[in-house]
PDB file of C-alpha atoms in Angstrom:
ATOM      1  CA  THR M   1      15.093 -22.036  -8.775  1.00 84.00           C
ATOM      2  CA  THR M   2      11.525 -20.872  -9.116  1.00 93.00           C
ATOM      3  CA  ALA M   3      10.401 -23.583  -6.689  1.00 95.00           C
ATOM      4  CA  ALA M   4      12.502 -22.046  -3.911  1.00 95.00           C
ATOM      5  CA  LYS M   5      11.278 -18.532  -4.743  1.00 95.00           C
ATOM      6  CA  LEU M   6       7.690 -19.736  -4.600  1.00 96.00           C
ATOM      7  CA  GLY M   7       8.369 -21.428  -1.273  1.00 96.00           C
ATOM      8  CA  ARG M   8       9.693 -18.182   0.155  1.00 95.00           C
ATOM      9  CA  TYR M   9       6.725 -16.249  -1.230  1.00 94.00           C
ATOM     10  CA  LEU M  10       4.252 -18.593   0.463  1.00 95.00           C
ATOM     11  CA  ALA M  11       6.188 -18.779   3.737  1.00 95.00           C
ATOM     12  CA  LYS M  12       6.158 -14.979   3.967  1.00 91.00           C
ATOM     13  CA  ARG M  13       2.371 -15.176   3.753  1.00 91.00           C
ATOM     14  CA  GLY M  14       1.895 -17.607   6.598  1.00 93.00           C
ATOM     15  CA  ARG M  15       1.980 -20.909   4.734  1.00 94.00           C
ATOM     16  CA  LYS M  16       4.174 -23.886   5.672  1.00 96.00           C
ATOM     17  CA  PRO M  17       5.752 -25.073   2.423  1.00 96.00           C
ATOM     18  CA  LEU M  18       7.864 -28.152   1.786  1.00 97.00           C
ATOM     19  CA  LEU M  19      10.207 -28.087  -1.214  1.00 97.00           C
ATOM     20  CA  VAL M  20      10.642 -31.422  -2.978  1.00 96.00           C
ATOM     21  CA  SER M  21      13.139 -32.243  -5.709  1.00 95.00           C
ATOM     22  CA  ALA M  22      11.533 -34.660  -8.176  1.00 94.00           C
ATOM     23  CA  ASP M  23      14.059 -34.462 -10.998  1.00 92.00           C
ATOM     24  CA  PRO M  24      15.746 -37.801 -11.765  1.00 89.00           C
ATOM     25  CA  GLU M  25      17.244 -36.418 -14.973  1.00 84.00           C
ATOM     26  CA  ARG M  26      19.592 -33.866 -13.391  1.00 84.00           C
ATOM     27  CA  PRO M  27      22.067 -35.282 -10.836  1.00 78.00           C
ATOM     28  CA  ALA M  28      22.607 -31.966  -9.017  1.00 87.00           C
ATOM     29  CA  ALA M  29      18.914 -31.042  -8.776  1.00 88.00           C
ATOM     30  CA  ALA M  30      18.439 -32.161  -5.171  1.00 90.00           C
ATOM     31  CA  GLU M  31      21.715 -30.585  -4.080  1.00 91.00           C
ATOM     32  CA  GLN M  32      20.776 -27.256  -5.636  1.00 92.00           C
ATOM     33  CA  LEU M  33      17.329 -27.243  -4.057  1.00 93.00           C
ATOM     34  CA  ALA M  34      18.797 -28.243  -0.690  1.00 94.00           C
ATOM     35  CA  THR M  35      21.227 -25.316  -0.854  1.00 95.00           C
ATOM     36  CA  LEU M  36      18.483 -22.818  -1.678  1.00 94.00           C
ATOM     37  CA  ALA M  37      16.139 -24.236   0.954  1.00 95.00           C
ATOM     38  CA  GLY M  38      18.895 -23.987   3.552  1.00 95.00           C
ATOM     39  CA  ARG M  39      19.503 -20.324   2.758  1.00 94.00           C
ATOM     40  CA  LEU M  40      15.798 -19.589   3.078  1.00 95.00           C
ATOM     41  CA  GLY M  41      15.233 -21.702   6.178  1.00 95.00           C
ATOM     42  CA  LEU M  42      12.697 -23.895   4.384  1.00 96.00           C
ATOM     43  CA  PRO M  43      12.298 -27.681   4.761  1.00 96.00           C
ATOM     44  CA  TRP M  44      13.025 -29.845   1.745  1.00 96.00           C
ATOM     45  CA  ALA M  45      13.003 -33.470   0.642  1.00 95.00           C
ATOM     46  CA  SER M  46      14.359 -35.488  -2.266  1.00 94.00           C
ATOM     47  CA  ALA M  47      12.297 -37.776  -4.488  1.00 93.00           C
ATOM     48  CA  ASP M  48      14.822 -37.929  -7.316  1.00 91.00           C
ATOM     49  CA  GLN M  49      15.544 -41.650  -7.338  1.00 90.00           C
ATOM     50  CA  ASP M  50      11.991 -42.781  -8.102  1.00 93.00           C
ATOM     51  CA  PRO M  51       9.430 -39.946  -8.057  1.00 94.00           C
ATOM     52  CA  LEU M  52       6.454 -42.265  -8.631  1.00 95.00           C
ATOM     53  CA  ALA M  53       7.279 -44.205  -5.471  1.00 95.00           C
ATOM     54  CA  GLN M  54       8.826 -41.461  -3.342  1.00 96.00           C
ATOM     55  CA  VAL M  55       6.517 -38.474  -3.859  1.00 96.00           C
ATOM     56  CA  PRO M  56       3.446 -40.154  -2.265  1.00 95.00           C
ATOM     57  CA  GLN M  57       5.603 -41.020   0.752  1.00 96.00           C
ATOM     58  CA  VAL M  58       6.788 -37.419   0.991  1.00 96.00           C
ATOM     59  CA  LEU M  59       3.177 -36.188   0.906  1.00 96.00           C
ATOM     60  CA  VAL M  60       2.263 -38.445   3.819  1.00 96.00           C
ATOM     61  CA  GLN M  61       5.221 -37.130   5.816  1.00 95.00           C
ATOM     62  CA  ALA M  62       4.298 -33.532   4.959  1.00 95.00           C
ATOM     63  CA  ARG M  63       0.807 -34.008   6.402  1.00 94.00           C
ATOM     64  CA  ARG M  64       2.296 -35.407   9.595  1.00 95.00           C
ATOM     65  CA  ASN M  65       4.544 -32.356   9.846  1.00 95.00           C
ATOM     66  CA  LEU M  66       1.595 -29.992   9.258  1.00 94.00           C
ATOM     67  CA  GLN M  67       3.133 -28.635   6.066  1.00 95.00           C
ATOM     68  CA  ASP M  68       0.209 -27.251   4.094  1.00 94.00           C
ATOM     69  CA  VAL M  69       1.906 -26.702   0.707  1.00 96.00           C
ATOM     70  CA  VAL M  70       4.179 -29.153  -1.116  1.00 97.00           C
ATOM     71  CA  ILE M  71       6.106 -27.722  -4.072  1.00 97.00           C
ATOM     72  CA  LEU M  72       7.474 -30.317  -6.489  1.00 96.00           C
ATOM     73  CA  ASP M  73      10.448 -29.209  -8.582  1.00 94.00           C
ATOM     74  CA  THR M  74      10.246 -31.355 -11.731  1.00 93.00           C
ATOM     75  CA  PRO M  75      12.530 -31.488 -14.818  1.00 90.00           C
ATOM     76  CA  GLY M  76      12.541 -28.862 -17.510  1.00 83.00           C
ATOM     77  CA  THR M  77      12.228 -29.846 -21.154  1.00 82.00           C
ATOM     78  CA  PRO M  78      13.987 -28.339 -24.209  1.00 78.00           C
ATOM     79  CA  PRO M  79      11.724 -27.148 -27.056  1.00 74.00           C
ATOM     80  CA  GLY M  80      10.531 -29.961 -29.295  1.00 74.00           C
ATOM     81  CA  LEU M  81      10.897 -32.727 -26.724  1.00 83.00           C
ATOM     82  CA  PRO M  82       8.025 -34.319 -24.774  1.00 86.00           C
ATOM     83  CA  PRO M  83       7.707 -33.999 -20.985  1.00 88.00           C
ATOM     84  CA  PRO M  84       9.566 -36.576 -18.857  1.00 89.00           C
ATOM     85  CA  ALA M  85       7.891 -39.968 -19.165  1.00 89.00           C
ATOM     86  CA  PHE M  86       7.114 -40.276 -15.451  1.00 93.00           C
ATOM     87  CA  LEU M  87       5.412 -36.878 -15.153  1.00 94.00           C
ATOM     88  CA  PRO M  88       1.909 -37.660 -16.527  1.00 94.00           C
ATOM     89  CA  ALA M  89       1.677 -40.753 -14.315  1.00 94.00           C
ATOM     90  CA  LEU M  90       2.886 -38.819 -11.261  1.00 95.00           C
ATOM     91  CA  LEU M  91       0.356 -36.017 -11.748  1.00 95.00           C
ATOM     92  CA  SER M  92      -2.434 -38.551 -12.215  1.00 93.00           C
ATOM     93  CA  GLN M  93      -1.342 -40.316  -9.047  1.00 94.00           C
ATOM     94  CA  ILE M  94      -1.124 -37.334  -6.683  1.00 95.00           C
ATOM     95  CA  GLU M  95      -3.759 -35.028  -8.277  1.00 94.00           C
ATOM     96  CA  PRO M  96      -2.086 -31.700  -7.402  1.00 95.00           C
ATOM     97  CA  SER M  97      -4.198 -28.606  -6.849  1.00 93.00           C
ATOM     98  CA  ASP M  98      -1.975 -26.610  -9.209  1.00 95.00           C
ATOM     99  CA  VAL M  99       0.404 -27.408 -12.061  1.00 95.00           C
ATOM    100  CA  LEU M 100       2.563 -24.404 -12.924  1.00 94.00           C
ATOM    101  CA  LEU M 101       4.642 -24.141 -16.082  1.00 92.00           C
ATOM    102  CA  VAL M 102       7.823 -22.075 -15.715  1.00 92.00           C
ATOM    103  CA  VAL M 103       8.686 -20.267 -18.961  1.00 87.00           C
ATOM    104  CA  ASP M 104      11.699 -18.115 -19.814  1.00 84.00           C
ATOM    105  CA  ALA M 105      10.489 -14.728 -21.108  1.00 77.00           C
ATOM    106  CA  LEU M 106      13.590 -14.367 -23.277  1.00 75.00           C
ATOM    107  CA  THR M 107      12.974 -17.471 -25.394  1.00 75.00           C
ATOM    108  CA  GLY M 108      10.184 -16.008 -27.551  1.00 69.00           C
ATOM    109  CA  GLN M 109       8.530 -18.536 -29.836  1.00 74.00           C
ATOM    110  CA  GLU M 110      10.360 -21.411 -28.142  1.00 80.00           C
ATOM    111  CA  ALA M 111       8.360 -20.633 -25.004  1.00 80.00           C
ATOM    112  CA  LEU M 112       5.166 -21.227 -26.959  1.00 81.00           C
ATOM    113  CA  ARG M 113       6.369 -24.602 -28.223  1.00 82.00           C
ATOM    114  CA  VAL M 114       7.338 -25.739 -24.726  1.00 85.00           C
ATOM    115  CA  ALA M 115       4.007 -24.557 -23.332  1.00 85.00           C
ATOM    116  CA  GLU M 116       2.012 -26.465 -25.933  1.00 85.00           C
ATOM    117  CA  VAL M 117       3.896 -29.687 -25.121  1.00 87.00           C
ATOM    118  CA  PHE M 118       2.986 -29.364 -21.440  1.00 89.00           C
ATOM    119  CA  GLN M 119      -0.605 -28.250 -22.010  1.00 88.00           C
ATOM    120  CA  PRO M 120      -2.074 -31.816 -21.844  1.00 90.00           C
ATOM    121  CA  LEU M 121      -0.721 -32.214 -18.293  1.00 92.00           C
ATOM    122  CA  GLY M 122      -3.515 -30.110 -16.817  1.00 91.00           C
ATOM    123  CA  LEU M 123      -1.709 -26.813 -16.392  1.00 92.00           C
ATOM    124  CA  THR M 124      -3.400 -24.314 -14.093  1.00 93.00           C
ATOM    125  CA  GLY M 125      -1.026 -21.401 -14.550  1.00 92.00           C
ATOM    126  CA  ILE M 126       2.243 -19.982 -15.850  1.00 90.00           C
ATOM    127  CA  VAL M 127       5.312 -18.477 -14.195  1.00 91.00           C
ATOM    128  CA  LEU M 128       7.169 -16.120 -16.531  1.00 87.00           C
ATOM    129  CA  THR M 129      10.832 -15.684 -15.577  1.00 87.00           C
ATOM    130  CA  LYS M 130      13.675 -13.319 -16.539  1.00 82.00           C
ATOM    131  CA  LEU M 131      11.645 -10.133 -16.764  1.00 72.00           C
ATOM    132  CA  ASP M 132      14.476  -8.216 -15.102  1.00 61.00           C
ATOM    133  CA  GLY M 133      16.459  -7.624 -18.291  1.00 51.00           C
ATOM    134  CA  ASP M 134      15.656  -5.654 -21.416  1.00 47.00           C
ATOM    135  CA  ALA M 135      12.792  -7.979 -22.353  1.00 48.00           C
ATOM    136  CA  ARG M 136       9.420  -6.464 -21.578  1.00 49.00           C
ATOM    137  CA  GLY M 137       7.612  -9.767 -21.551  1.00 52.00           C
ATOM    138  CA  GLY M 138       6.383 -10.060 -25.120  1.00 57.00           C
ATOM    139  CA  ALA M 139       5.878 -13.813 -24.707  1.00 54.00           C
ATOM    140  CA  ALA M 140       3.421 -13.035 -21.913  1.00 56.00           C
ATOM    141  CA  LEU M 141       0.937 -11.667 -24.420  1.00 60.00           C
ATOM    142  CA  SER M 142       0.416 -14.896 -26.325  1.00 71.00           C
ATOM    143  CA  LEU M 143       0.824 -17.607 -23.668  1.00 79.00           C
ATOM    144  CA  PRO M 144      -2.489 -17.128 -21.822  1.00 81.00           C
ATOM    145  CA  SER M 145      -4.511 -16.923 -25.031  1.00 75.00           C
ATOM    146  CA  ARG M 146      -2.713 -19.936 -26.523  1.00 79.00           C
ATOM    147  CA  LEU M 147      -3.073 -22.117 -23.425  1.00 83.00           C
ATOM    148  CA  GLY M 148      -6.205 -20.690 -21.879  1.00 84.00           C
ATOM    149  CA  LYS M 149      -4.341 -20.402 -18.574  1.00 86.00           C
ATOM    150  CA  PRO M 150      -3.294 -17.281 -16.652  1.00 87.00           C
ATOM    151  CA  ILE M 151       0.182 -16.037 -15.827  1.00 85.00           C
ATOM    152  CA  LEU M 152       0.297 -16.199 -12.025  1.00 90.00           C
ATOM    153  CA  PHE M 153       3.827 -15.056 -11.213  1.00 91.00           C
ATOM    154  CA  VAL M 154       6.733 -13.261 -12.850  1.00 86.00           C
ATOM    155  CA  GLY M 155      10.410 -13.571 -11.983  1.00 87.00           C
ATOM    156  CA  VAL M 156      12.207 -10.219 -11.973  1.00 80.00           C
ATOM    157  CA  GLY M 157      15.687 -11.192 -10.788  1.00 81.00           C
ATOM    158  CA  GLU M 158      17.952 -13.877  -9.390  1.00 84.00           C
ATOM    159  CA  ARG M 159      17.356 -13.271  -5.673  1.00 85.00           C
ATOM    160  CA  PRO M 160      14.867 -15.419  -3.723  1.00 88.00           C
ATOM    161  CA  GLU M 161      12.562 -12.427  -3.218  1.00 86.00           C
ATOM    162  CA  ASP M 162      12.429 -11.639  -6.942  1.00 86.00           C
ATOM    163  CA  LEU M 163       9.136 -13.426  -7.595  1.00 90.00           C
ATOM    164  CA  GLU M 164       5.973 -11.339  -7.832  1.00 86.00           C
ATOM    165  CA  PRO M 165       2.278 -11.939  -8.549  1.00 86.00           C
ATOM    166  CA  PHE M 166       1.439 -11.082 -12.142  1.00 80.00           C
ATOM    167  CA  HIS M 167      -0.791  -8.066 -12.832  1.00 72.00           C
ATOM    168  CA  PRO M 168      -1.902  -7.762 -16.492  1.00 67.00           C
ATOM    169  CA  GLU M 169      -2.370  -4.004 -16.312  1.00 59.00           C
ATOM    170  CA  ARG M 170       1.179  -3.552 -15.036  1.00 57.00           C
ATOM    171  CA  MET M 171       2.545  -5.730 -17.817  1.00 58.00           C
ATOM    172  CA  ALA M 172       0.682  -3.567 -20.330  1.00 50.00           C
ATOM    173  CA  ASP M 173       2.286  -0.467 -18.819  1.00 49.00           C
ATOM    174  CA  ARG M 174       5.685  -2.157 -18.932  1.00 52.00           C
ATOM    175  CA  ILE M 175       5.330  -3.055 -22.612  1.00 46.00           C
ATOM    176  CA  LEU M 176       4.216   0.505 -23.432  1.00 41.00           C
ATOM    177  CA  GLY M 177       7.116   1.941 -21.433  1.00 43.00           C
ATOM    178  CA  LEU M 178       4.847   3.503 -18.819  1.00 40.00           C
ATOM    179  CA  GLY M 179       6.587   1.896 -15.846  1.00 46.00           C
ATOM    180  CA  ASP M 180       5.228  -0.072 -12.882  1.00 50.00           C
ATOM    181  CA  LEU M 181       4.631   2.327 -10.012  1.00 48.00           C
ATOM    182  CA  SER M 182       2.382  -0.079  -8.112  1.00 53.00           C
ATOM    183  CA  GLY M 183       5.111  -2.707  -8.130  1.00 56.00           C
ATOM    184  CA  LEU M 184       7.610  -0.167  -6.834  1.00 54.00           C
ATOM    185  CA  VAL M 185       5.252   0.813  -4.017  1.00 53.00           C
ATOM    186  CA  GLU M 186       4.808  -2.825  -3.006  1.00 58.00           C
ATOM    187  CA  LYS M 187       8.573  -3.412  -2.964  1.00 56.00           C
ATOM    188  CA  LEU M 188       9.017  -0.463  -0.615  1.00 55.00           C
ATOM    189  CA  GLN M 189       6.120  -1.516   1.566  1.00 55.00           C
ATOM    190  CA  GLU M 190       7.597  -4.996   1.966  1.00 58.00           C
ATOM    191  CA  THR M 191      10.509  -3.362   3.798  1.00 53.00           C
ATOM    192  CA  GLY M 192       8.122  -1.539   6.166  1.00 58.00           C
ATOM    193  CA  ALA M 193       9.490   1.788   4.926  1.00 53.00           C
ATOM    194  CA  ALA M 194       6.096   3.320   4.223  1.00 53.00           C
ATOM    195  CA  GLU M 195       4.654   2.354   7.587  1.00 57.00           C
ATOM    196  CA  ARG M 196       7.659   3.735   9.496  1.00 57.00           C
ATOM    197  CA  ALA M 197       7.549   6.966   7.526  1.00 55.00           C
ATOM    198  CA  ALA M 198       3.828   7.397   8.133  1.00 54.00           C
ATOM    199  CA  LYS M 199       4.396   6.842  11.850  1.00 58.00           C
ATOM    200  CA  ALA M 200       7.135   9.484  11.864  1.00 57.00           C
ATOM    201  CA  LEU M 201       4.861  11.945  10.079  1.00 51.00           C
ATOM    202  CA  LYS M 202       2.046  11.323  12.555  1.00 52.00           C
ATOM    203  CA  GLU M 203       4.279  11.711  15.603  1.00 54.00           C
ATOM    204  CA  GLY M 204       6.011  14.843  14.400  1.00 50.00           C
ATOM    205  CA  GLU M 205       8.263  16.139  11.672  1.00 68.00           C
ATOM    206  CA  PHE M 206       9.740  13.752   9.104  1.00 74.00           C
ATOM    207  CA  THR M 207      13.440  14.418   9.678  1.00 86.00           C
ATOM    208  CA  LEU M 208      16.570  13.852   7.652  1.00 89.00           C
ATOM    209  CA  GLU M 209      17.304  10.953  10.007  1.00 87.00           C
ATOM    210  CA  ASP M 210      14.030   9.394   8.828  1.00 82.00           C
ATOM    211  CA  PHE M 211      14.982  10.199   5.234  1.00 81.00           C
ATOM    212  CA  LEU M 212      18.288   8.355   5.641  1.00 84.00           C
ATOM    213  CA  ALA M 213      16.392   5.381   7.067  1.00 80.00           C
ATOM    214  CA  GLN M 214      14.171   5.401   3.960  1.00 72.00           C
ATOM    215  CA  LEU M 215      17.217   5.452   1.687  1.00 73.00           C
ATOM    216  CA  GLU M 216      18.571   2.415   3.520  1.00 77.00           C
ATOM    217  CA  ALA M 217      15.185   0.693   3.168  1.00 69.00           C
ATOM    218  CA  VAL M 218      15.096   1.329  -0.581  1.00 64.00           C
ATOM    219  CA  ARG M 219      18.591  -0.102  -0.849  1.00 66.00           C
ATOM    220  CA  ARG M 220      17.494  -3.256   0.999  1.00 64.00           C
ATOM    221  CA  ALA M 221      14.386  -3.628  -1.182  1.00 56.00           C
ATOM    222  CA  GLY M 222      16.512  -4.700  -4.128  1.00 56.00           C
ATOM    223  CA  PRO M 223      19.082  -3.526  -6.643  1.00 53.00           C
ATOM    224  CA  LEU M 224      18.545   0.199  -7.097  1.00 50.00           C
ATOM    225  CA  GLY M 225      18.590  -0.068 -10.878  1.00 49.00           C
ATOM    226  CA  GLN M 226      15.874  -2.709 -10.811  1.00 54.00           C
ATOM    227  CA  LEU M 227      13.687  -0.492  -8.632  1.00 50.00           C
ATOM    228  CA  LEU M 228      14.188   2.657 -10.694  1.00 50.00           C
ATOM    229  CA  ALA M 229      13.526   0.749 -13.917  1.00 50.00           C
ATOM    230  CA  ARG M 230       9.910   0.527 -12.717  1.00 49.00           C
ATOM    231  CA  LEU M 231       9.517   4.298 -12.951  1.00 46.00           C
ATOM    232  CA  PRO M 232       7.963   5.748 -16.130  1.00 44.00           C
ATOM    233  CA  GLY M 233      10.558   7.010 -18.578  1.00 42.00           C
ATOM    234  CA  PHE M 234      13.542   5.557 -16.705  1.00 42.00           C
ATOM    235  CA  ALA M 235      16.018   3.383 -18.547  1.00 45.00           C
ATOM    236  CA  ARG M 236      17.689   0.895 -16.264  1.00 48.00           C
ATOM    237  CA  PRO M 237      20.555   2.889 -14.710  1.00 49.00           C
ATOM    238  CA  GLU M 238      24.013   1.531 -13.923  1.00 55.00           C
ATOM    239  CA  GLU M 239      24.222   0.040 -10.429  1.00 54.00           C
ATOM    240  CA  ASP M 240      27.686   1.528  -9.805  1.00 66.00           C
ATOM    241  CA  GLU M 241      26.461   5.037 -10.578  1.00 69.00           C
ATOM    242  CA  LEU M 242      23.455   4.641  -8.287  1.00 68.00           C
ATOM    243  CA  GLU M 243      25.607   3.260  -5.509  1.00 76.00           C
ATOM    244  CA  ARG M 244      27.929   6.261  -5.742  1.00 83.00           C
ATOM    245  CA  GLU M 245      24.940   8.617  -5.549  1.00 82.00           C
ATOM    246  CA  PHE M 246      23.573   6.772  -2.537  1.00 82.00           C
ATOM    247  CA  LYS M 247      26.915   7.011  -0.718  1.00 88.00           C
ATOM    248  CA  LYS M 248      27.099  10.727  -1.499  1.00 90.00           C
ATOM    249  CA  MET M 249      23.643  11.366  -0.027  1.00 89.00           C
ATOM    250  CA  LYS M 250      24.486   9.329   3.050  1.00 92.00           C
ATOM    251  CA  ALA M 251      27.754  11.231   3.535  1.00 95.00           C
ATOM    252  CA  ILE M 252      25.938  14.572   3.323  1.00 96.00           C
ATOM    253  CA  ILE M 253      23.376  13.616   5.968  1.00 95.00           C
ATOM    254  CA  GLN M 254      26.013  12.126   8.254  1.00 94.00           C
ATOM    255  CA  SER M 255      28.063  15.343   7.998  1.00 96.00           C
ATOM    256  CA  MET M 256      25.187  17.278   9.584  1.00 96.00           C
ATOM    257  CA  THR M 257      24.777  17.830  13.285  1.00 96.00           C
ATOM    258  CA  VAL M 258      21.955  16.068  15.109  1.00 94.00           C
ATOM    259  CA  GLU M 259      20.122  19.400  15.311  1.00 94.00           C
ATOM    260  CA  GLU M 260      20.430  19.932  11.551  1.00 95.00           C
ATOM    261  CA  ARG M 261      19.188  16.436  10.744  1.00 93.00           C
ATOM    262  CA  ARG M 262      16.161  16.931  12.964  1.00 89.00           C
ATOM    263  CA  ASN M 263      15.487  20.530  11.924  1.00 90.00           C
ATOM    264  CA  PRO M 264      16.522  20.908   8.265  1.00 92.00           C
ATOM    265  CA  HIS M 265      14.971  24.368   8.046  1.00 91.00           C
ATOM    266  CA  ILE M 266      17.919  25.793  10.024  1.00 95.00           C
ATOM    267  CA  ILE M 267      20.409  24.798   7.312  1.00 95.00           C
ATOM    268  CA  GLY M 268      21.441  28.102   5.752  1.00 95.00           C
ATOM    269  CA  ALA M 269      24.251  29.025   3.376  1.00 95.00           C
ATOM    270  CA  SER M 270      27.116  28.808   5.880  1.00 95.00           C
ATOM    271  CA  ARG M 271      25.909  25.459   7.213  1.00 96.00           C
ATOM    272  CA  LYS M 272      25.597  24.122   3.653  1.00 96.00           C
ATOM    273  CA  ARG M 273      29.216  25.084   2.941  1.00 96.00           C
ATOM    274  CA  ARG M 274      30.377  23.318   6.106  1.00 96.00           C
ATOM    275  CA  ILE M 275      28.331  20.192   5.316  1.00 96.00           C
ATOM    276  CA  ALA M 276      29.682  20.121   1.752  1.00 96.00           C
ATOM    277  CA  ARG M 277      33.281  20.344   2.996  1.00 96.00           C
ATOM    278  CA  GLY M 278      32.696  17.633   5.592  1.00 96.00           C
ATOM    279  CA  SER M 279      31.115  15.235   3.111  1.00 95.00           C
ATOM    280  CA  GLY M 280      33.500  15.876   0.214  1.00 95.00           C
ATOM    281  CA  THR M 281      30.655  17.178  -1.954  1.00 95.00           C
ATOM    282  CA  THR M 282      29.447  20.553  -3.237  1.00 95.00           C
ATOM    283  CA  VAL M 283      26.847  23.027  -2.013  1.00 95.00           C
ATOM    284  CA  GLN M 284      24.815  22.113  -5.098  1.00 94.00           C
ATOM    285  CA  ASP M 285      24.833  18.483  -3.938  1.00 93.00           C
ATOM    286  CA  VAL M 286      23.573  19.570  -0.520  1.00 95.00           C
ATOM    287  CA  ASN M 287      20.811  21.666  -2.095  1.00 94.00           C
ATOM    288  CA  ARG M 288      19.780  18.758  -4.293  1.00 89.00           C
ATOM    289  CA  LEU M 289      19.588  16.403  -1.322  1.00 90.00           C
ATOM    290  CA  LEU M 290      17.430  18.854   0.638  1.00 92.00           C
ATOM    291  CA  ALA M 291      15.072  19.173  -2.341  1.00 88.00           C
ATOM    292  CA  GLU M 292      14.850  15.383  -2.647  1.00 82.00           C
ATOM    293  CA  TYR M 293      14.150  15.184   1.071  1.00 85.00           C
ATOM    294  CA  GLU M 294      11.157  17.508   0.662  1.00 84.00           C
ATOM    295  CA  GLN M 295       9.851  15.340  -2.188  1.00 76.00           C
ATOM    296  CA  ALA M 296      10.347  12.220  -0.073  1.00 72.00           C
ATOM    297  CA  LYS M 297       8.180  13.693   2.688  1.00 73.00           C
ATOM    298  CA  LYS M 298       5.282  13.957   0.253  1.00 70.00           C
ATOM    299  CA  LEU M 299       5.882  10.488  -1.212  1.00 62.00           C
ATOM    300  CA  MET M 300       6.165   8.751   2.164  1.00 58.00           C
ATOM    301  CA  LYS M 301       2.952  10.382   3.331  1.00 60.00           C
ATOM    302  CA  GLU M 302       1.164   8.934   0.286  1.00 55.00           C
ATOM    303  CA  LEU M 303       2.737   5.476   0.652  1.00 49.00           C
ATOM    304  CA  GLY M 304       1.726   5.340   4.285  1.00 50.00           C
ATOM    305  CA  ARG M 305      -1.946   5.518   3.271  1.00 52.00           C
ATOM    306  CA  ARG M 306      -1.691   2.425   1.056  1.00 46.00           C
ATOM    307  CA  LYS M 307      -1.964  -1.203   2.174  1.00 46.00           C
ATOM    308  CA  PHE M 308       0.251  -4.026   0.946  1.00 39.00           C
ATOM    309  CA  PRO M 309      -2.003  -6.661  -0.643  1.00 41.00           C
ATOM    310  CA  GLY M 310      -0.259  -9.769   0.729  1.00 40.00           C
ATOM    311  CA  GLY M 311      -1.909 -12.805   2.226  1.00 38.00           C
ATOM    312  CA  LYS M 312      -3.793 -14.803  -0.386  1.00 40.00           C
ATOM    313  CA  MET M 313      -2.185 -17.043  -2.948  1.00 44.00           C
ATOM    314  CA  PRO M 314      -2.923 -15.886  -6.497  1.00 47.00           C
ATOM    315  CA  PHE M 315      -3.764 -19.442  -7.548  1.00 48.00           C
ATOM    316  CA  PRO M 316      -7.073 -20.201  -9.285  1.00 40.00           C
ATOM    317  CA  ARG M 317      -9.328 -22.557  -7.392  1.00 35.00           C
TER     318      ARG M 317
END
């Protein structure tokens, strides 16, 4: 759920979140949140039986445990129906610092109707989910103007790490098909890839061993198709095709000797033929990898100069 993703986001930035299920309308709500919290190593509590009575008790316990953020996961509402009856009273009782509305980007006009129903509850921001598919976030254009509240986060996938701060200029680029290079840079920097590459460049030559490490880092940063879809002019490629290409590049590098990986300039025609035979590829594949390696050297040098803007919560105060 978005609550668990938000908890992970805050924990990665030094906060101590507590996830709380406050959804008496869905029997499996607490179980689902408990499962997600367990995977992420985050504490959780249930207030499903009687949120009005239980949530204040949970808040007291959170203060005792020095948990500085409590995230309440409350029920969703289908379009046309009012919010759960207990919710206005609960919000009045606990006076939260933020009330975030989670909206599915794929629902179009229905998202607007849901948002308007929740508007009287004192919303402070919006989380727009499911921006990882073909939808470019058209609903994002009208929600802030209709509600007078900003979009704070966007969900770009199913994994816990697929929640990102919202940047209007990047959304504009996405809608126009211009890509999201800044978002791609941040994804790579979260893995530490840029910093390690910059260190390698400062200490000496950026080798093919370093290049292979960067490929592994990109792979860990998320589904390759999702990352490449951020590049201008790229349609979202098939994951299977990208995975095959990654394995081919890895096989080529691993078919080189240690000397060749550390000194690529010595790789001449005869060495390329040997590497191609050893990796089950062609000389053209080897040439293409070496060209991509040279491009990666330039890119990693640029990424190493940039700072990842983590730390502060993008909540209005």
